[in-house]
Short mmCIF file of C-alpha atoms in Angstrom, two decimals:
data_model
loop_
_atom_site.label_atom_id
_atom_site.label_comp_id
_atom_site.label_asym_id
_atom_site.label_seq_id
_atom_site.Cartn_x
_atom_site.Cartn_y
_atom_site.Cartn_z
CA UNK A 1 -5.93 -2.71 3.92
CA UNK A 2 -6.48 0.67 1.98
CA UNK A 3 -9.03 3.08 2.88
CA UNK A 4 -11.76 3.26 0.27
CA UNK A 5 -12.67 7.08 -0.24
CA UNK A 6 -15.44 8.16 -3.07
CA UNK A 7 -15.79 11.62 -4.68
CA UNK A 8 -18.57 13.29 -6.04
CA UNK A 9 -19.44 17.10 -7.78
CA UNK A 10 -23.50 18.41 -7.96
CA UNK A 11 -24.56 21.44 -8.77
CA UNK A 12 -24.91 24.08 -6.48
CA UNK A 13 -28.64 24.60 -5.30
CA UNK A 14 -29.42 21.31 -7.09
CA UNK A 15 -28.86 17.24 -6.15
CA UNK A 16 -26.29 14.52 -8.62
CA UNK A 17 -29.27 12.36 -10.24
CA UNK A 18 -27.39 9.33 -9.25
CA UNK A 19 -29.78 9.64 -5.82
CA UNK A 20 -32.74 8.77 -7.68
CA UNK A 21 -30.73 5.60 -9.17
CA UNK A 22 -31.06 4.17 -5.25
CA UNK A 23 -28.04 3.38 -2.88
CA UNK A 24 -24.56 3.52 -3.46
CA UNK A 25 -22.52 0.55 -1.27
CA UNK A 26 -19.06 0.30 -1.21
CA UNK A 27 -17.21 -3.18 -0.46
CA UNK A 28 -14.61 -3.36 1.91
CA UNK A 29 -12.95 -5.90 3.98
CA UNK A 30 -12.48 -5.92 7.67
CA UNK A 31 -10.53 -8.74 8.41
CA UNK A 32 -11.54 -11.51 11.13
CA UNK A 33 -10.01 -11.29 13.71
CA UNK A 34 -9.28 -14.33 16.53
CA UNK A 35 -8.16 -13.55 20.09
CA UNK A 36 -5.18 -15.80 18.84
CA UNK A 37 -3.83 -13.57 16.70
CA UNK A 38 -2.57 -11.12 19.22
CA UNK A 39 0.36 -13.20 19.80
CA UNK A 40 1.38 -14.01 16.17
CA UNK A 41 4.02 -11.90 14.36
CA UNK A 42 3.03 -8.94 11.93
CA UNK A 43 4.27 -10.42 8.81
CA UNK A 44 2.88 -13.75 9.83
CA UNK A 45 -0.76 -11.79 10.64
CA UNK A 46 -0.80 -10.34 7.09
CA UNK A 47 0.63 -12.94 5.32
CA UNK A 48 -2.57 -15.56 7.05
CA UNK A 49 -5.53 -16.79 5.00
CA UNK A 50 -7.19 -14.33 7.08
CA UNK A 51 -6.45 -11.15 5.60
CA UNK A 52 -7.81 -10.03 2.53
CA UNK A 53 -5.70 -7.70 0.82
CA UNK A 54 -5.42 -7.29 -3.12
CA UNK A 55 -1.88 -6.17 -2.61
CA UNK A 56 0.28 -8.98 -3.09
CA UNK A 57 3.34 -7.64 -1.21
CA UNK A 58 1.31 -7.62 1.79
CA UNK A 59 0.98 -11.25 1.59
CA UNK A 60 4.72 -12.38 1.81
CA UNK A 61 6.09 -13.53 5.15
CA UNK A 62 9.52 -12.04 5.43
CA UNK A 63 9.64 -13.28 9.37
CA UNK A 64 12.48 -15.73 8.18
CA UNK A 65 14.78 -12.65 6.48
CA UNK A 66 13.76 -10.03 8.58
CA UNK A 67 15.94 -8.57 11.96
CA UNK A 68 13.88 -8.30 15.33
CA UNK A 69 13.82 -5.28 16.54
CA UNK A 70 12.20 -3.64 19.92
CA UNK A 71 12.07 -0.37 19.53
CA UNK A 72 8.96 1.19 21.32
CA UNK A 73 7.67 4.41 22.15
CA UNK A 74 4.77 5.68 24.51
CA UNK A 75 2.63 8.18 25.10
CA UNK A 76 -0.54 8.71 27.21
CA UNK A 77 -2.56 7.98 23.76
CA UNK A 78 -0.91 4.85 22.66
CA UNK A 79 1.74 2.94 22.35
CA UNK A 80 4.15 2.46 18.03
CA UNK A 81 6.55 -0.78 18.83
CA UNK A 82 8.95 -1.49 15.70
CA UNK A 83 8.96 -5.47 15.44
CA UNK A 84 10.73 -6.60 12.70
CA UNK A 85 12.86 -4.66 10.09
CA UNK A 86 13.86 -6.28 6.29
CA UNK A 87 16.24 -4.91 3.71
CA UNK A 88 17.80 -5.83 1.00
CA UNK A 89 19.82 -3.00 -0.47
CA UNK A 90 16.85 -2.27 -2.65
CA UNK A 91 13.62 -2.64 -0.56
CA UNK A 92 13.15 -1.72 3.35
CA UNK A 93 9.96 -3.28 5.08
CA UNK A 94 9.29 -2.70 8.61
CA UNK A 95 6.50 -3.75 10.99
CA UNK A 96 4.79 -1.81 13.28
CA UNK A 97 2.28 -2.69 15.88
CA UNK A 98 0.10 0.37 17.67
CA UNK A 99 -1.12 -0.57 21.20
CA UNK A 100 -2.44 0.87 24.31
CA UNK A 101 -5.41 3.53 23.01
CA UNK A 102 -7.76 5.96 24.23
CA UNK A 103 -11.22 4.77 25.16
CA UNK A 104 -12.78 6.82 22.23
CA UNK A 105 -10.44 4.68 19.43
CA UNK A 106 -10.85 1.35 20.90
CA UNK A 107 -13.57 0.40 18.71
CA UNK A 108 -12.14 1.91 15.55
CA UNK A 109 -11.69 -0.89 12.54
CA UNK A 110 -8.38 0.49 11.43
CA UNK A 111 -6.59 3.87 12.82
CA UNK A 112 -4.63 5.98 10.23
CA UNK A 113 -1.93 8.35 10.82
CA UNK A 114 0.37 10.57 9.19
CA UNK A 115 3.75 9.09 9.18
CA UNK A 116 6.88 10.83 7.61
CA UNK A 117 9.74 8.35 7.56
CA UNK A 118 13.85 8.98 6.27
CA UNK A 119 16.95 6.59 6.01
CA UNK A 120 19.94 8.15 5.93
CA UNK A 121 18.67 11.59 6.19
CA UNK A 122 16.85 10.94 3.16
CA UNK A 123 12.80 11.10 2.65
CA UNK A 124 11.27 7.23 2.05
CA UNK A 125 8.52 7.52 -0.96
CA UNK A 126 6.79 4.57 1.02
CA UNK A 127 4.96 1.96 -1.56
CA UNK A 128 1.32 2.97 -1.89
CA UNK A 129 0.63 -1.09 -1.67
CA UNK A 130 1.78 -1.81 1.73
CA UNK A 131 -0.60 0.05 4.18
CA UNK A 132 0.28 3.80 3.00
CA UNK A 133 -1.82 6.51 0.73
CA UNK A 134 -1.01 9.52 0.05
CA UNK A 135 -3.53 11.97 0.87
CA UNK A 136 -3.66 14.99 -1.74
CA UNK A 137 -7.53 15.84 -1.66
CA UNK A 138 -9.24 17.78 1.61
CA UNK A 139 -10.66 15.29 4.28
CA UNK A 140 -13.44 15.78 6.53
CA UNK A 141 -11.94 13.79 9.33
CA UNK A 142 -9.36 15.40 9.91
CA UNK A 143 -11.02 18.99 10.10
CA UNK A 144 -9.77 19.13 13.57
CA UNK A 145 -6.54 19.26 13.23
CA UNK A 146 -6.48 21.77 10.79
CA UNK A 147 -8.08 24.41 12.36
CA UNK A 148 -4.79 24.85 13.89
CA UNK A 149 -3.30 25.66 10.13
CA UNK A 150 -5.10 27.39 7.60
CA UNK A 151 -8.72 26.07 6.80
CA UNK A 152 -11.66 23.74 7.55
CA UNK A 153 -10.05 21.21 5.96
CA UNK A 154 -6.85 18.67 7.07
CA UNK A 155 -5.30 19.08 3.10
CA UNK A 156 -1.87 19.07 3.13
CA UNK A 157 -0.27 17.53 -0.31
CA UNK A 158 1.53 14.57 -0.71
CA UNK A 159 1.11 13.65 2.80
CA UNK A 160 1.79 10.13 3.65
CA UNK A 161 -1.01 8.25 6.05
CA UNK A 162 -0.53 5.10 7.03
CA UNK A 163 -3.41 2.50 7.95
CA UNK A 164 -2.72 0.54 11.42
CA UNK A 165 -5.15 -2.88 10.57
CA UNK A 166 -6.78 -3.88 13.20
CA UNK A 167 -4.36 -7.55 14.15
CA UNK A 168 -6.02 -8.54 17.47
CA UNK A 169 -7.92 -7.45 20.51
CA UNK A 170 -6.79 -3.73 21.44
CA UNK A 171 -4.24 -3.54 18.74
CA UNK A 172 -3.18 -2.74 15.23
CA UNK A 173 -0.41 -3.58 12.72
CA UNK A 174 0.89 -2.21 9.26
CA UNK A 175 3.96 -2.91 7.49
CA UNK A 176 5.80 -0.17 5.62
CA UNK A 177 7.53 -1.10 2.22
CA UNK A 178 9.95 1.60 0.63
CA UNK A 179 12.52 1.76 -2.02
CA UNK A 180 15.61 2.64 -0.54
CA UNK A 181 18.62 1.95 -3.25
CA UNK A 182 19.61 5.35 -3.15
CA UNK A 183 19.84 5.61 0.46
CA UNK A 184 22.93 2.79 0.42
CA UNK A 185 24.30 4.54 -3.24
CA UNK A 186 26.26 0.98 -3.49
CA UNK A 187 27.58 0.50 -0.34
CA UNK A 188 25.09 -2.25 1.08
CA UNK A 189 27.34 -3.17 4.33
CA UNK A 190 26.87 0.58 5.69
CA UNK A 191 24.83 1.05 8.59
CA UNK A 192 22.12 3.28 8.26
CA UNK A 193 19.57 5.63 10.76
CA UNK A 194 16.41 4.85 10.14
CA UNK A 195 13.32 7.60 11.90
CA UNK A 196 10.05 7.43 11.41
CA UNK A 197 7.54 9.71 12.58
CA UNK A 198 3.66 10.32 13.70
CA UNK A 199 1.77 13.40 13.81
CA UNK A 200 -1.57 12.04 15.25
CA UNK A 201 -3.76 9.21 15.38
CA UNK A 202 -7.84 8.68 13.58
CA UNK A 203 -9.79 5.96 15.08
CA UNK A 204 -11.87 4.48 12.05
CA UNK A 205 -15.14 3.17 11.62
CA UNK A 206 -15.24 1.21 8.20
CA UNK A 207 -19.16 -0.02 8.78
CA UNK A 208 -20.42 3.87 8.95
CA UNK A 209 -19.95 6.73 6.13
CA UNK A 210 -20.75 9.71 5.44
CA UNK A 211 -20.47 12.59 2.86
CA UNK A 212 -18.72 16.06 3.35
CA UNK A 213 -18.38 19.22 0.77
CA UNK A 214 -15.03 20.30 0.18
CA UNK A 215 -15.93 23.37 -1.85
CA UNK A 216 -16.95 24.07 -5.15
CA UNK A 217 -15.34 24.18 -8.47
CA UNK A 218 -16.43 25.64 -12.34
CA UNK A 219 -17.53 23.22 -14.76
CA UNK A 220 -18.10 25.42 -17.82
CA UNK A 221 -19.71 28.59 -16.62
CA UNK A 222 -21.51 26.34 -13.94
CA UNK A 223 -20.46 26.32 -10.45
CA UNK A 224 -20.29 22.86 -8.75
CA UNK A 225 -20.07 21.97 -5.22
CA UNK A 226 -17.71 19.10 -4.78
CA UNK A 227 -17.84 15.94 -1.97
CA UNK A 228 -16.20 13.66 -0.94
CA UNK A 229 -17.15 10.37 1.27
CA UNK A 230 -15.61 8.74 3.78
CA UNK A 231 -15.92 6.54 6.38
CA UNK A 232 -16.96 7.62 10.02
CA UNK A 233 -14.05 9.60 12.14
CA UNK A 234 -14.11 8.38 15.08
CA UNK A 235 -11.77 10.88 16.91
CA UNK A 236 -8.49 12.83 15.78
CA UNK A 237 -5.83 12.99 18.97
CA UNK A 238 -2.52 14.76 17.97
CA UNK A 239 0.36 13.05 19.04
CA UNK A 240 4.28 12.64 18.84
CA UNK A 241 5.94 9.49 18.30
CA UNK A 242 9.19 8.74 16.32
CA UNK A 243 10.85 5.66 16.40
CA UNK A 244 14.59 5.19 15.12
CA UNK A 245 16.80 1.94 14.36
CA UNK A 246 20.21 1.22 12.91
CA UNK A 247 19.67 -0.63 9.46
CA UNK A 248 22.22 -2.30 7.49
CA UNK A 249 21.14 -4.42 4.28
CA UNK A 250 21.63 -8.03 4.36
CA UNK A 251 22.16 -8.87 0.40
CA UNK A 252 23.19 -13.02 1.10
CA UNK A 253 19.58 -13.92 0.03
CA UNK A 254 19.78 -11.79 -2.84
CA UNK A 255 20.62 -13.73 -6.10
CA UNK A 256 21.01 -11.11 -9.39
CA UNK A 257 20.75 -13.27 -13.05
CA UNK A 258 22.85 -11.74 -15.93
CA UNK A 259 20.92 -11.91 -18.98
CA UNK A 260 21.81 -9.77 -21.88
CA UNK A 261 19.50 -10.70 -24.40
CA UNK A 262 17.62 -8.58 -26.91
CA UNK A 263 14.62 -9.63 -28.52
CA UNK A 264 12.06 -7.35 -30.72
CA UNK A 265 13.43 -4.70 -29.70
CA UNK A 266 13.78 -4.92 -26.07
CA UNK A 267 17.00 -6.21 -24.00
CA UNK A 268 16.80 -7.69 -20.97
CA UNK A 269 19.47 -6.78 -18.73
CA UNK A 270 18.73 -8.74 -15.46
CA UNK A 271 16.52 -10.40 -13.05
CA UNK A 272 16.94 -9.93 -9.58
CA UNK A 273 15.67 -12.43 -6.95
CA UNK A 274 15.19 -11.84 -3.28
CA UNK A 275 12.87 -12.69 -0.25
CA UNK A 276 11.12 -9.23 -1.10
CA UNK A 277 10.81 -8.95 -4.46
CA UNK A 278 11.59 -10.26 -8.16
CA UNK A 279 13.20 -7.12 -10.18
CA UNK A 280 13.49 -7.02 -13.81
CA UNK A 281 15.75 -4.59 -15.42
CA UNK A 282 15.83 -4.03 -18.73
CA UNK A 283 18.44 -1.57 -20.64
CA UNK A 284 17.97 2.16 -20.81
CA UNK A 285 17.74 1.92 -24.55
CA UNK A 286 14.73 -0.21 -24.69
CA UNK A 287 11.91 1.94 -25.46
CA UNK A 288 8.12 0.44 -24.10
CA UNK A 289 4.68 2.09 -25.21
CA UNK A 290 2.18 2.91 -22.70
CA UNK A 291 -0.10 0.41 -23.84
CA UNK A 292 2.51 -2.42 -23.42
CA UNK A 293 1.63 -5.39 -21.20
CA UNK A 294 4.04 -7.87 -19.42
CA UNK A 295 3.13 -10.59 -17.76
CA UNK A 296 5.52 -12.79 -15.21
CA UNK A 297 5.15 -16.76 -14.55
CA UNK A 298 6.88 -19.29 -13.41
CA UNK A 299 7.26 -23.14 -14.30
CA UNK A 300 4.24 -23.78 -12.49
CA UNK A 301 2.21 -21.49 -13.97
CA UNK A 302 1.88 -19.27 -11.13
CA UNK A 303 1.36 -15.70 -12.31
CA UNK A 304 3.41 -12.93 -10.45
CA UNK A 305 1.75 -9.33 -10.06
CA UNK A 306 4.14 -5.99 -10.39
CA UNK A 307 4.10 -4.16 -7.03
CA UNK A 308 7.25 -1.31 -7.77
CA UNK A 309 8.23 0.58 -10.71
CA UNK A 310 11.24 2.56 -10.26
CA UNK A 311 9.30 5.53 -12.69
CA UNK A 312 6.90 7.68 -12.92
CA UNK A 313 5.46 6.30 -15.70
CA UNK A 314 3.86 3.20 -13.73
CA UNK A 315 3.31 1.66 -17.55
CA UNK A 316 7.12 1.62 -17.79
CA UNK A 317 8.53 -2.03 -17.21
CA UNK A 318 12.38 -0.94 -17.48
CA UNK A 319 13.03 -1.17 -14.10
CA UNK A 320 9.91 -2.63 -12.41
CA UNK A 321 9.10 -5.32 -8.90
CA UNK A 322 7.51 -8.09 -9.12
CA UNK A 323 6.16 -10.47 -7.03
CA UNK A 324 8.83 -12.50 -4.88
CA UNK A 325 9.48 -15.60 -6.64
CA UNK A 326 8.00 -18.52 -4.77
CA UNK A 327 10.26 -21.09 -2.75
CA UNK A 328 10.06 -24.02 -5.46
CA UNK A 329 10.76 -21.73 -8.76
CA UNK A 330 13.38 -22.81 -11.23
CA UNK A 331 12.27 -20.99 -14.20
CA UNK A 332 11.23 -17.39 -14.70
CA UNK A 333 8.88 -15.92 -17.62
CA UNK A 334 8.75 -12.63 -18.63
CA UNK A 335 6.13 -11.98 -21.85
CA UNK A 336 5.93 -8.60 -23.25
CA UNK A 337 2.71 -8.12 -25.13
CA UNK A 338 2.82 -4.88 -27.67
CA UNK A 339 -0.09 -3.01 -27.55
CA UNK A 340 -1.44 -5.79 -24.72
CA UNK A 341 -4.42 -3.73 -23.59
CA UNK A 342 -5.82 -4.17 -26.73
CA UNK A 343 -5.00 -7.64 -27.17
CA UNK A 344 -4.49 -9.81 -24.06
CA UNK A 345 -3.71 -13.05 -25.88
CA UNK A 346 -1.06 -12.41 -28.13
CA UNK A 347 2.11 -14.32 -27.85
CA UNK A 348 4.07 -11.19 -27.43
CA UNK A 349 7.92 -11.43 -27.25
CA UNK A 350 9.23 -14.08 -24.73
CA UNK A 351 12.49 -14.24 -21.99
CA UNK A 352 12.79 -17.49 -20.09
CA UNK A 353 15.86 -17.12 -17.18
CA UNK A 354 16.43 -19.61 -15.31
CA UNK A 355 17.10 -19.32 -11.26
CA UNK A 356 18.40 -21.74 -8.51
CA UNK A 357 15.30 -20.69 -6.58
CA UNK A 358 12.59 -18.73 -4.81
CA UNK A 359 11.98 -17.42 -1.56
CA UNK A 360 8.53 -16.60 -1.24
CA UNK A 361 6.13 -19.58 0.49
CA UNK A 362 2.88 -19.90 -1.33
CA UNK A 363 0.00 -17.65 0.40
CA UNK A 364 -3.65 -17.71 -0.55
CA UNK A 365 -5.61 -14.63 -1.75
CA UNK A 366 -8.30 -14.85 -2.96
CA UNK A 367 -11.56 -14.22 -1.01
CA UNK A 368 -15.42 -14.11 -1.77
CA UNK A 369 -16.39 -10.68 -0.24
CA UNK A 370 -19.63 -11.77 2.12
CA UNK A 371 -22.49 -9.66 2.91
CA UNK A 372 -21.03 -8.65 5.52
CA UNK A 373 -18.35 -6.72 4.00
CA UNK A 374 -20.66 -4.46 1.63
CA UNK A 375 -20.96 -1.23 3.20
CA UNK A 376 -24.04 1.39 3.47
CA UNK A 377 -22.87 4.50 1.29
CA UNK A 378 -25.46 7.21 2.50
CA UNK A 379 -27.34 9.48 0.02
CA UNK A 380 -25.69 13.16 -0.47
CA UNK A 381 -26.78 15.84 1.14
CA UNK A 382 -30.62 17.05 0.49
CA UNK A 383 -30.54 14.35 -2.65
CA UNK A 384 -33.32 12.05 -1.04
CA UNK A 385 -35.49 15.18 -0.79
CA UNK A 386 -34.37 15.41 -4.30
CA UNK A 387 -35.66 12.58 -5.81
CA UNK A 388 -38.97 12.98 -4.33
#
């Protein structure tokens, strides 16, 4: 589950009118959690009916593909085993579960943690859909921590923090998803070192938030103090864990369609099919517009959401993820809509590639937020007095 943060500018010496508008909730889901669960595997945990994630990647069950692994480290203020490690040549996904805590983060909801991870040597851009943000504004939280550096503030950029869920009574789970082609440069049978690192642990309370400044900015010739909102902290403990494994890429279960076809304009290279992921390449030629929109079904009508593009440009579709294709596919369809933000139903230009199969067992997502789940968002500072 991703942390929800909010951000805010006012006026210095006077309160954002969005006070006097009344409270401000945030939804967010804490998953149930059954004494049950602490014996069930990671990838089984997030792929249950249980979880609520919008992140489809999350939801797929790679138990069946993946390599156990027991790889464990401890330290007086918890305990990082490495379960269960997946990779395809293309996509690495390894599960974590985080154990044995301090009193003071026993109660937390989720507990994040910088993590800095490389395979081969080489830095993993972890996929900001499988557990991991990168942080590049200040945090309050973590004001601790960097009073040993150079502010009030914990605001490194581009740092990588990773969000343990919590999975079952004293402990917490994440999987981390990364692209990691480069790292086996064609040679899938090599074996490669895999490290992966944490620089502290943050126990968090998801039911309690509050606001901090983070300094002010010009708007104009006005000054403006700028906030941002997070949920409660509920301690910051430095710590030192790296784990390490040998990985080599299993590629039997990874089935790559030749297509070759150009249609409108765009030529469709290949589609790739694998436990992990469904990757469409298209050739380096074929040009798509930033208000393009493609859309990926199967036979069935089941509708497959991207979760990688291999760009910057996430609009770009050359070389994009998808969805894993589920377990009782035959028939893949890609639709390219031009200009599809602007007009969702068009018929678009069409690719239909067949495949022996899927890999991917159906998983449910959906799920009605409850009461529950909507979260008190407290006023800004001095803005009730405002409004009065």
């Amino acid at each position: 589950m991703m942390r929800t943060r909010c951000s805010a500018k006012k006026k210095v010496g006077t309160f954002l009118a969005v006070a006097a508008a009344g409270v401000l909730s945030i939804a967010i889901a804490v998953p149930a959690v059954a004494s049950s669960d602490a014996v069930k595997g990671i990838y089984a945990f997030f792929g249950s009916e249980k979880y609520y994630t919008k992140n489809p990647v999350e939801k797929n069950d790679l138990t069946s593909y993946a390599e156990k692994e027991d790889e464990t480290q401890k330290t007086e203020d918890g305990t990082i085993r490495m379960e269960n490690i997946y990779c395809d040549g293309n996509h690495l996904s390894v599960t974590l579960r985080l154990t044995d805590l301090p009193e003071a983060l026993q109660d937390s909801t989720s507990i994040e943690s910088e993590v800095t991870g490389t395979l081969n040597g080489q830095k993993l851009s972890f996929l900001g859909i499988t557990g991991v943000y990168a942080m590049n504004a200040k945090t309050g939280g973590l004001a601790s921590l960097s009073e040993q550096e150079s502010g009030e503030y914990y605001d490194k950029e581009d740092v990588s923090i990773a969000g343990f869920v919590k999975s079952g009574e004293g402990e917490y789970s994440i999987v981390l998803s990364a692209e990691c082609s480069e790292m086996f440069q064609g040679n899938p049978e090599a074996s490669l070192p895999l490290q992966l690192s944490f620089s502290f642990l943050q126990g968090i309370d998801a039911t309690s938030w509050s606001w901090f400044e983070t300094g002010t900015s010009l708007n104009g010739d006005k000054e403006e103090m700028n906030y941002n909102c997070e949920p409660k902290s509920l301690g910051v403990i430095p710590v030192g864990i790296t784990l390490t494994a040998e990985v080599q890429a299993d590629t039997s279960q990874t089935d790559v369609y030749s297509v070759g076809e150009t249609k409108a304009g765009y030529t469709l290279e290949s589609v790739t099919v694998s436990p992990f992921s469904t990757e469409i390449r298209f050739s380096e030629d074929t040009a798509f517009d930033s208000y393009d929109i493609m859309y990926v079904t199967d036979q069935n009508g089941n509708s497959y959401d991207i979760i990688d593009t291999n760009a910057a440009d996430t609009t770009t579709y050359q070389d994009s993820a998808w969805e894993a294709a589920l377990n009782d596919a035959t028939e893949l369809t890609i639709r390219i809509v031009p200009d599809g933000k602007n007009n969702l139903d068009a018929a678009g230009t069409v690719f239909t590639v067949p495949i022996d199969k899927g890999y991917r067992t159906q998983t449910i997502n959906d799920f009605d937020l409850a009461d529950d789940y909507m979260q008190y968002i407290p006023p800004m500072p001095n803005e009730a007095s405002d409004s009065q």
